[in-house]
Amino acid sequence: MELNRRTVIAGAAAAGIAATTLGGTAHATGGRKPVKEPFGTLADGTKVHRWSLENGGTRMKVLSYGGIVQALEIPDSRGRYRNVSLGFDNLDDYVASSPYFGALIGRYGNRIDKGRFTLDGTDHQVSVNDGENSLHGGAQGFDKRVWDVEPFSQGADVGLRMYWTSVDGEMGYPGTLRAKVTYTLTRDGDWHIDYEATTDKATVVNLTSHVYWNLGGEGSGSVYDHELSIAAARYTPVDPGLIPTGELAKVAGTPFDFRRAKAVGRDIRVAHEQLLYGKGLDHNWVLDKGITSQPEHAATLRDPSSGRTLRIATTQPGLQFYSGNFLDGTLVGTGGSVYRQGDALCLETQHFPDSPNQPSFPSTVLRPGQTYRTTTVHTFGA
């Protein structure tokens, strides 16, 4: 029988082993009510807390600051746990220097050209924080807000409901947006993210998660040997500022073809103009499935060394694959290692970058009376 995470857990459960680890090895776990502890205090006196969750063999630590996934631990093919997400061990580093490690992203994930768009005939200028462009909601996006957190244990699931109200004009965006994001760990150890939002005035919204993945374990080195497949025959090329040109280009015959699994680093140093712009891969893939009412397969990531796998399903039409190009050796992570280029990658389910300025892209407009809803599911294995 093939050994995987669920058979390891099931076997341990049959032997009556408790929901703990011995020597770093996975044993049976059950859903436990999330546990809250202090994590630090912001300069304005706001207290930040960390929540610990565990279910189905998956363990998470989540901060109220930015909804940040500080750690996500899963076992390998031999049942040994490692944290597979990059992050910091203290609040100060998240505030001062985080490149969105593990954070919730909003009000608009990815880039908006020059931070400008026109909606219903009115021009809007939002916060510019990436050269001349707006990135991930601006200088004080959702990743830098302290969310209200409500833990839950419901049936076999455990999780956190997180709330943030973004007032009219925050970072230049129109409308008061009431956002709710739910993290759920299922009995099988899957991690679901459900995003919801409503507004009192027409606005644009594009929420996502910015976990940096290394299935070999945080601080273990490059992910260029990870094998990735993306269910997409097209991607959105960008200009030198990483703003989409509007074209939906075919991946066939390019370094962007991940329709069949291949090593992340196989083509990353090919002399292709788009790779030069992003210093590697930092592009949006146009998922073949389009927008769906239920999560459908988008991508699979596998680390050959540990055997760990990550499968992503989503309702969203796009996937931003970022290969950790701007990690430069100046950040020290939770395990005490320095993070360098290619030490992790991001797979951000989303609508396309700069959609408010691209009429041919799926719309990101949300109006009063409507509810923004998207779901992404992460399934782990080994």
PDB file of N, CA, C and O in Angstrom, residues 148-207:
ATOM      1  N   ASP A 148     -10.822  41.353  13.183  1.00  0.00           N
ATOM      2  CA  ASP A 148     -11.596  40.739  14.266  1.00  0.00           C
ATOM      3  C   ASP A 148     -11.698  39.248  13.967  1.00  0.00           C
ATOM      4  O   ASP A 148     -12.072  38.854  12.851  1.00  0.00           O
ATOM      5  N   VAL A 149     -11.371  38.425  14.947  1.00  0.00           N
ATOM      6  CA  VAL A 149     -11.297  36.981  14.722  1.00  0.00           C
ATOM      7  C   VAL A 149     -12.285  36.255  15.629  1.00  0.00           C
ATOM      8  O   VAL A 149     -12.342  36.505  16.835  1.00  0.00           O
ATOM      9  N   GLU A 150     -13.045  35.348  15.035  1.00  0.00           N
ATOM     10  CA  GLU A 150     -14.021  34.538  15.759  1.00  0.00           C
ATOM     11  C   GLU A 150     -13.704  33.063  15.496  1.00  0.00           C
ATOM     12  O   GLU A 150     -13.876  32.578  14.371  1.00  0.00           O
ATOM     13  N   PRO A 151     -13.244  32.335  16.513  1.00  0.00           N
ATOM     14  CA  PRO A 151     -12.947  30.917  16.305  1.00  0.00           C
ATOM     15  C   PRO A 151     -14.228  30.098  16.257  1.00  0.00           C
ATOM     16  O   PRO A 151     -15.261  30.505  16.791  1.00  0.00           O
ATOM     17  N   PHE A 152     -14.170  28.929  15.608  1.00  0.00           N
ATOM     18  CA  PHE A 152     -15.332  28.051  15.610  1.00  0.00           C
ATOM     19  C   PHE A 152     -14.897  26.593  15.541  1.00  0.00           C
ATOM     20  O   PHE A 152     -13.819  26.251  15.057  1.00  0.00           O
ATOM     21  N   SER A 153     -15.748  25.771  16.046  1.00  0.00           N
ATOM     22  CA  SER A 153     -15.635  24.322  15.924  1.00  0.00           C
ATOM     23  C   SER A 153     -17.014  23.834  15.550  1.00  0.00           C
ATOM     24  O   SER A 153     -17.963  23.973  16.336  1.00  0.00           O
ATOM     25  N   GLN A 154     -17.146  23.325  14.335  1.00  0.00           N
ATOM     26  CA  GLN A 154     -18.471  23.027  13.797  1.00  0.00           C
ATOM     27  C   GLN A 154     -18.456  21.641  13.172  1.00  0.00           C
ATOM     28  O   GLN A 154     -17.816  21.428  12.139  1.00  0.00           O
ATOM     29  N   GLY A 155     -19.133  20.681  13.801  1.00  0.00           N
ATOM     30  CA  GLY A 155     -19.073  19.313  13.317  1.00  0.00           C
ATOM     31  C   GLY A 155     -17.643  18.814  13.394  1.00  0.00           C
ATOM     32  O   GLY A 155     -16.995  18.898  14.431  1.00  0.00           O
ATOM     33  N   ALA A 156     -17.131  18.315  12.262  1.00  0.00           N
ATOM     34  CA  ALA A 156     -15.758  17.813  12.220  1.00  0.00           C
ATOM     35  C   ALA A 156     -14.759  18.884  11.822  1.00  0.00           C
ATOM     36  O   ALA A 156     -13.559  18.610  11.741  1.00  0.00           O
ATOM     37  N   ASP A 157     -15.236  20.115  11.580  1.00  0.00           N
ATOM     38  CA  ASP A 157     -14.367  21.195  11.116  1.00  0.00           C
ATOM     39  C   ASP A 157     -14.005  22.156  12.244  1.00  0.00           C
ATOM     40  O   ASP A 157     -14.762  22.317  13.210  1.00  0.00           O
ATOM     41  N   VAL A 158     -12.849  22.787  12.107  1.00  0.00           N
ATOM     42  CA  VAL A 158     -12.459  23.877  13.001  1.00  0.00           C
ATOM     43  C   VAL A 158     -11.955  25.019  12.139  1.00  0.00           C
ATOM     44  O   VAL A 158     -11.527  24.816  10.996  1.00  0.00           O
ATOM     45  N   GLY A 159     -12.008  26.224  12.686  1.00  0.00           N
ATOM     46  CA  GLY A 159     -11.519  27.330  11.883  1.00  0.00           C
ATOM     47  C   GLY A 159     -11.666  28.680  12.535  1.00  0.00           C
ATOM     48  O   GLY A 159     -11.960  28.802  13.735  1.00  0.00           O
ATOM     49  N   LEU A 160     -11.455  29.697  11.715  1.00  0.00           N
ATOM     50  CA  LEU A 160     -11.518  31.089  12.143  1.00  0.00           C
ATOM     51  C   LEU A 160     -12.341  31.885  11.140  1.00  0.00           C
ATOM     52  O   LEU A 160     -12.164  31.740   9.925  1.00  0.00           O
ATOM     53  N   ARG A 161     -13.253  32.717  11.671  1.00  0.00           N
ATOM     54  CA  ARG A 161     -13.947  33.700  10.839  1.00  0.00           C
ATOM     55  C   ARG A 161     -13.320  35.054  11.149  1.00  0.00           C
ATOM     56  O   ARG A 161     -13.264  35.465  12.316  1.00  0.00           O
ATOM     57  N   MET A 162     -12.881  35.744  10.124  1.00  0.00           N
ATOM     58  CA  MET A 162     -12.167  37.011  10.302  1.00  0.00           C
ATOM     59  C   MET A 162     -12.904  38.126   9.571  1.00  0.00           C
ATOM     60  O   MET A 162     -13.389  37.936   8.449  1.00  0.00           O
ATOM     61  N   TYR A 163     -12.957  39.288  10.227  1.00  0.00           N
ATOM     62  CA  TYR A 163     -13.756  40.393   9.714  1.00  0.00           C
ATOM     63  C   TYR A 163     -12.922  41.669   9.650  1.00  0.00           C
ATOM     64  O   TYR A 163     -12.166  41.985  10.582  1.00  0.00           O
ATOM     65  N   TRP A 164     -13.099  42.419   8.555  1.00  0.00           N
ATOM     66  CA  TRP A 164     -12.519  43.749   8.449  1.00  0.00           C
ATOM     67  C   TRP A 164     -13.474  44.629   7.664  1.00  0.00           C
ATOM     68  O   TRP A 164     -13.982  44.231   6.613  1.00  0.00           O
ATOM     69  N   THR A 165     -13.720  45.841   8.185  1.00  0.00           N
ATOM     70  CA  THR A 165     -14.517  46.836   7.477  1.00  0.00           C
ATOM     71  C   THR A 165     -13.594  47.906   6.931  1.00  0.00           C
ATOM     72  O   THR A 165     -12.929  48.617   7.687  1.00  0.00           O
ATOM     73  N   SER A 166     -13.528  47.984   5.616  1.00  0.00           N
ATOM     74  CA  SER A 166     -12.703  48.967   4.923  1.00  0.00           C
ATOM     75  C   SER A 166     -13.594  50.152   4.563  1.00  0.00           C
ATOM     76  O   SER A 166     -14.489  50.039   3.727  1.00  0.00           O
ATOM     77  N   VAL A 167     -13.370  51.287   5.207  1.00  0.00           N
ATOM     78  CA  VAL A 167     -14.274  52.426   5.065  1.00  0.00           C
ATOM     79  C   VAL A 167     -14.138  53.077   3.692  1.00  0.00           C
ATOM     80  O   VAL A 167     -13.117  52.940   3.007  1.00  0.00           O
ATOM     81  N   ASP A 168     -15.160  53.784   3.309  1.00  0.00           N
ATOM     82  CA  ASP A 168     -15.174  54.511   2.040  1.00  0.00           C
ATOM     83  C   ASP A 168     -13.954  55.427   1.969  1.00  0.00           C
ATOM     84  O   ASP A 168     -13.709  56.230   2.869  1.00  0.00           O
ATOM     85  N   GLY A 169     -13.167  55.277   0.909  1.00  0.00           N
ATOM     86  CA  GLY A 169     -11.990  56.122   0.727  1.00  0.00           C
ATOM     87  C   GLY A 169     -10.698  55.530   1.262  1.00  0.00           C
ATOM     88  O   GLY A 169      -9.616  56.085   1.014  1.00  0.00           O
ATOM     89  N   GLU A 170     -10.768  54.414   1.988  1.00  0.00           N
ATOM     90  CA  GLU A 170      -9.548  53.794   2.500  1.00  0.00           C
ATOM     91  C   GLU A 170      -8.645  53.391   1.332  1.00  0.00           C
ATOM     92  O   GLU A 170      -9.064  52.679   0.437  1.00  0.00           O
ATOM     93  N   MET A 171      -7.413  53.865   1.349  1.00  0.00           N
ATOM     94  CA  MET A 171      -6.441  53.668   0.274  1.00  0.00           C
ATOM     95  C   MET A 171      -6.963  54.166  -1.074  1.00  0.00           C
ATOM     96  O   MET A 171      -6.462  53.774  -2.131  1.00  0.00           O
ATOM     97  N   GLY A 172      -7.990  55.036  -1.040  1.00  0.00           N
ATOM     98  CA  GLY A 172      -8.533  55.613  -2.257  1.00  0.00           C
ATOM     99  C   GLY A 172      -9.679  54.850  -2.881  1.00  0.00           C
ATOM    100  O   GLY A 172     -10.268  55.303  -3.875  1.00  0.00           O
ATOM    101  N   TYR A 173     -10.049  53.701  -2.318  1.00  0.00           N
ATOM    102  CA  TYR A 173     -11.109  52.875  -2.913  1.00  0.00           C
ATOM    103  C   TYR A 173     -12.488  53.392  -2.521  1.00  0.00           C
ATOM    104  O   TYR A 173     -12.718  53.743  -1.358  1.00  0.00           O
ATOM    105  N   PRO A 174     -13.417  53.415  -3.465  1.00  0.00           N
ATOM    106  CA  PRO A 174     -14.774  53.873  -3.153  1.00  0.00           C
ATOM    107  C   PRO A 174     -15.570  52.809  -2.403  1.00  0.00           C
ATOM    108  O   PRO A 174     -15.361  51.600  -2.569  1.00  0.00           O
ATOM    109  N   GLY A 175     -16.493  53.270  -1.576  1.00  0.00           N
ATOM    110  CA  GLY A 175     -17.419  52.373  -0.904  1.00  0.00           C
ATOM    111  C   GLY A 175     -16.872  51.791   0.380  1.00  0.00           C
ATOM    112  O   GLY A 175     -15.674  51.528   0.513  1.00  0.00           O
ATOM    113  N   THR A 176     -17.762  51.616   1.360  1.00  0.00           N
ATOM    114  CA  THR A 176     -17.412  50.889   2.580  1.00  0.00           C
ATOM    115  C   THR A 176     -17.585  49.411   2.311  1.00  0.00           C
ATOM    116  O   THR A 176     -18.695  48.933   2.046  1.00  0.00           O
ATOM    117  N   LEU A 177     -16.481  48.682   2.365  1.00  0.00           N
ATOM    118  CA  LEU A 177     -16.468  47.257   2.059  1.00  0.00           C
ATOM    119  C   LEU A 177     -16.401  46.467   3.358  1.00  0.00           C
ATOM    120  O   LEU A 177     -15.497  46.662   4.167  1.00  0.00           O
ATOM    121  N   ARG A 178     -17.355  45.592   3.548  1.00  0.00           N
ATOM    122  CA  ARG A 178     -17.356  44.717   4.726  1.00  0.00           C
ATOM    123  C   ARG A 178     -16.905  43.325   4.282  1.00  0.00           C
ATOM    124  O   ARG A 178     -17.615  42.643   3.546  1.00  0.00           O
ATOM    125  N   ALA A 179     -15.710  42.962   4.717  1.00  0.00           N
ATOM    126  CA  ALA A 179     -15.102  41.711   4.286  1.00  0.00           C
ATOM    127  C   ALA A 179     -15.150  40.670   5.391  1.00  0.00           C
ATOM    128  O   ALA A 179     -14.967  40.972   6.575  1.00  0.00           O
ATOM    129  N   LYS A 180     -15.389  39.441   4.990  1.00  0.00           N
ATOM    130  CA  LYS A 180     -15.363  38.299   5.900  1.00  0.00           C
ATOM    131  C   LYS A 180     -14.576  37.190   5.212  1.00  0.00           C
ATOM    132  O   LYS A 180     -14.865  36.820   4.069  1.00  0.00           O
ATOM    133  N   VAL A 181     -13.562  36.688   5.894  1.00  0.00           N
ATOM    134  CA  VAL A 181     -12.756  35.596   5.355  1.00  0.00           C
ATOM    135  C   VAL A 181     -12.754  34.462   6.365  1.00  0.00           C
ATOM    136  O   VAL A 181     -12.482  34.680   7.550  1.00  0.00           O
ATOM    137  N   THR A 182     -13.068  33.258   5.908  1.00  0.00           N
ATOM    138  CA  THR A 182     -13.149  32.093   6.786  1.00  0.00           C
ATOM    139  C   THR A 182     -12.066  31.085   6.430  1.00  0.00           C
ATOM    140  O   THR A 182     -11.981  30.648   5.275  1.00  0.00           O
ATOM    141  N   TYR A 183     -11.226  30.769   7.413  1.00  0.00           N
ATOM    142  CA  TYR A 183     -10.257  29.694   7.279  1.00  0.00           C
ATOM    143  C   TYR A 183     -10.862  28.446   7.950  1.00  0.00           C
ATOM    144  O   TYR A 183     -11.217  28.493   9.125  1.00  0.00           O
ATOM    145  N   THR A 184     -10.927  27.343   7.218  1.00  0.00           N
ATOM    146  CA  THR A 184     -11.456  26.099   7.774  1.00  0.00           C
ATOM    147  C   THR A 184     -10.462  24.973   7.557  1.00  0.00           C
ATOM    148  O   THR A 184      -9.963  24.781   6.435  1.00  0.00           O
ATOM    149  N   LEU A 185     -10.169  24.228   8.622  1.00  0.00           N
ATOM    150  CA  LEU A 185      -9.443  22.967   8.510  1.00  0.00           C
ATOM    151  C   LEU A 185     -10.461  21.841   8.643  1.00  0.00           C
ATOM    152  O   LEU A 185     -11.188  21.758   9.636  1.00  0.00           O
ATOM    153  N   THR A 186     -10.520  20.979   7.643  1.00  0.00           N
ATOM    154  CA  THR A 186     -11.494  19.888   7.632  1.00  0.00           C
ATOM    155  C   THR A 186     -10.927  18.651   8.334  1.00  0.00           C
ATOM    156  O   THR A 186      -9.741  18.574   8.658  1.00  0.00           O
ATOM    157  N   ARG A 187     -11.771  17.670   8.530  1.00  0.00           N
ATOM    158  CA  ARG A 187     -11.364  16.426   9.182  1.00  0.00           C
ATOM    159  C   ARG A 187     -10.287  15.706   8.371  1.00  0.00           C
ATOM    160  O   ARG A 187      -9.541  14.876   8.910  1.00  0.00           O
ATOM    161  N   ASP A 188     -10.200  15.997   7.061  1.00  0.00           N
ATOM    162  CA  ASP A 188      -9.177  15.394   6.211  1.00  0.00           C
ATOM    163  C   ASP A 188      -7.899  16.224   6.157  1.00  0.00           C
ATOM    164  O   ASP A 188      -6.953  15.865   5.439  1.00  0.00           O
ATOM    165  N   GLY A 189      -7.884  17.358   6.864  1.00  0.00           N
ATOM    166  CA  GLY A 189      -6.702  18.217   6.866  1.00  0.00           C
ATOM    167  C   GLY A 189      -6.646  19.201   5.721  1.00  0.00           C
ATOM    168  O   GLY A 189      -5.622  19.870   5.527  1.00  0.00           O
ATOM    169  N   ASP A 190      -7.725  19.320   4.946  1.00  0.00           N
ATOM    170  CA  ASP A 190      -7.767  20.321   3.875  1.00  0.00           C
ATOM    171  C   ASP A 190      -7.959  21.712   4.476  1.00  0.00           C
ATOM    172  O   ASP A 190      -8.634  21.875   5.500  1.00  0.00           O
ATOM    173  N   TRP A 191      -7.396  22.705   3.798  1.00  0.00           N
ATOM    174  CA  TRP A 191      -7.538  24.102   4.221  1.00  0.00           C
ATOM    175  C   TRP A 191      -8.406  24.832   3.195  1.00  0.00           C
ATOM    176  O   TRP A 191      -8.007  24.987   2.052  1.00  0.00           O
ATOM    177  N   HIS A 192      -9.600  25.239   3.643  1.00  0.00           N
ATOM    178  CA  HIS A 192     -10.516  26.006   2.806  1.00  0.00           C
ATOM    179  C   HIS A 192     -10.414  27.488   3.173  1.00  0.00           C
ATOM    180  O   HIS A 192     -10.357  27.838   4.349  1.00  0.00           O
ATOM    181  N   ILE A 193     -10.426  28.343   2.155  1.00  0.00           N
ATOM    182  CA  ILE A 193     -10.563  29.788   2.370  1.00  0.00           C
ATOM    183  C   ILE A 193     -11.823  30.240   1.651  1.00  0.00           C
ATOM    184  O   ILE A 193     -11.948  30.071   0.429  1.00  0.00           O
ATOM    185  N   ASP A 194     -12.762  30.800   2.403  1.00  0.00           N
ATOM    186  CA  ASP A 194     -13.984  31.364   1.828  1.00  0.00           C
ATOM    187  C   ASP A 194     -13.964  32.871   2.026  1.00  0.00           C
ATOM    188  O   ASP A 194     -13.871  33.351   3.166  1.00  0.00           O
ATOM    189  N   TYR A 195     -14.034  33.588   0.918  1.00  0.00           N
ATOM    190  CA  TYR A 195     -14.009  35.052   0.943  1.00  0.00           C
ATOM    191  C   TYR A 195     -15.417  35.584   0.671  1.00  0.00           C
ATOM    192  O   TYR A 195     -16.096  35.114  -0.248  1.00  0.00           O
ATOM    193  N   GLU A 196     -15.823  36.590   1.451  1.00  0.00           N
ATOM    194  CA  GLU A 196     -17.096  37.271   1.206  1.00  0.00           C
ATOM    195  C   GLU A 196     -16.899  38.769   1.405  1.00  0.00           C
ATOM    196  O   GLU A 196     -16.078  39.189   2.222  1.00  0.00           O
ATOM    197  N   ALA A 197     -17.671  39.557   0.667  1.00  0.00           N
ATOM    198  CA  ALA A 197     -17.621  41.009   0.858  1.00  0.00           C
ATOM    199  C   ALA A 197     -18.892  41.643   0.307  1.00  0.00           C
ATOM    200  O   ALA A 197     -19.472  41.159  -0.671  1.00  0.00           O
ATOM    201  N   THR A 198     -19.317  42.730   0.954  1.00  0.00           N
ATOM    202  CA  THR A 198     -20.418  43.552   0.462  1.00  0.00           C
ATOM    203  C   THR A 198     -19.983  45.005   0.501  1.00  0.00           C
ATOM    204  O   THR A 198     -19.041  45.378   1.216  1.00  0.00           O
ATOM    205  N   THR A 199     -20.670  45.843  -0.255  1.00  0.00           N
ATOM    206  CA  THR A 199     -20.315  47.256  -0.339  1.00  0.00           C
ATOM    207  C   THR A 199     -21.563  48.123  -0.368  1.00  0.00           C
ATOM    208  O   THR A 199     -22.642  47.661  -0.747  1.00  0.00           O
ATOM    209  N   ASP A 200     -21.412  49.383   0.037  1.00  0.00           N
ATOM    210  CA  ASP A 200     -22.534  50.317  -0.046  1.00  0.00           C
ATOM    211  C   ASP A 200     -22.407  51.261  -1.235  1.00  0.00           C
ATOM    212  O   ASP A 200     -23.236  52.145  -1.434  1.00  0.00           O
ATOM    213  N   LYS A 201     -21.354  51.079  -2.030  1.00  0.00           N
ATOM    214  CA  LYS A 201     -21.106  51.910  -3.202  1.00  0.00           C
ATOM    215  C   LYS A 201     -20.301  51.070  -4.193  1.00  0.00           C
ATOM    216  O   LYS A 201     -19.486  50.236  -3.782  1.00  0.00           O
ATOM    217  N   ALA A 202     -20.522  51.273  -5.477  1.00  0.00           N
ATOM    218  CA  ALA A 202     -19.785  50.497  -6.473  1.00  0.00           C
ATOM    219  C   ALA A 202     -18.279  50.600  -6.235  1.00  0.00           C
ATOM    220  O   ALA A 202     -17.744  51.693  -6.017  1.00  0.00           O
ATOM    221  N   THR A 203     -17.607  49.477  -6.281  1.00  0.00           N
ATOM    222  CA  THR A 203     -16.167  49.440  -6.026  1.00  0.00           C
ATOM    223  C   THR A 203     -15.562  48.282  -6.802  1.00  0.00           C
ATOM    224  O   THR A 203     -16.259  47.577  -7.547  1.00  0.00           O
ATOM    225  N   VAL A 204     -14.250  48.074  -6.645  1.00  0.00           N
ATOM    226  CA  VAL A 204     -13.590  46.899  -7.205  1.00  0.00           C
ATOM    227  C   VAL A 204     -12.985  46.114  -6.044  1.00  0.00           C
ATOM    228  O   VAL A 204     -12.551  46.689  -5.047  1.00  0.00           O
ATOM    229  N   VAL A 205     -12.985  44.796  -6.185  1.00  0.00           N
ATOM    230  CA  VAL A 205     -12.465  43.947  -5.115  1.00  0.00           C
ATOM    231  C   VAL A 205     -11.870  42.681  -5.719  1.00  0.00           C
ATOM    232  O   VAL A 205     -12.398  42.123  -6.688  1.00  0.00           O
ATOM    233  N   ASN A 206     -10.757  42.242  -5.134  1.00  0.00           N
ATOM    234  CA  ASN A 206     -10.055  41.046  -5.602  1.00  0.00           C
ATOM    235  C   ASN A 206      -9.237  40.531  -4.420  1.00  0.00           C
ATOM    236  O   ASN A 206      -8.129  40.995  -4.170  1.00  0.00           O
ATOM    237  N   LEU A 207      -9.812  39.608  -3.659  1.00  0.00           N
ATOM    238  CA  LEU A 207      -9.168  39.118  -2.437  1.00  0.00           C
ATOM    239  C   LEU A 207      -8.413  37.818  -2.714  1.00  0.00           C
ATOM    240  O   LEU A 207      -8.858  36.985  -3.497  1.00  0.00           O
TER     241      LEU A 207
END
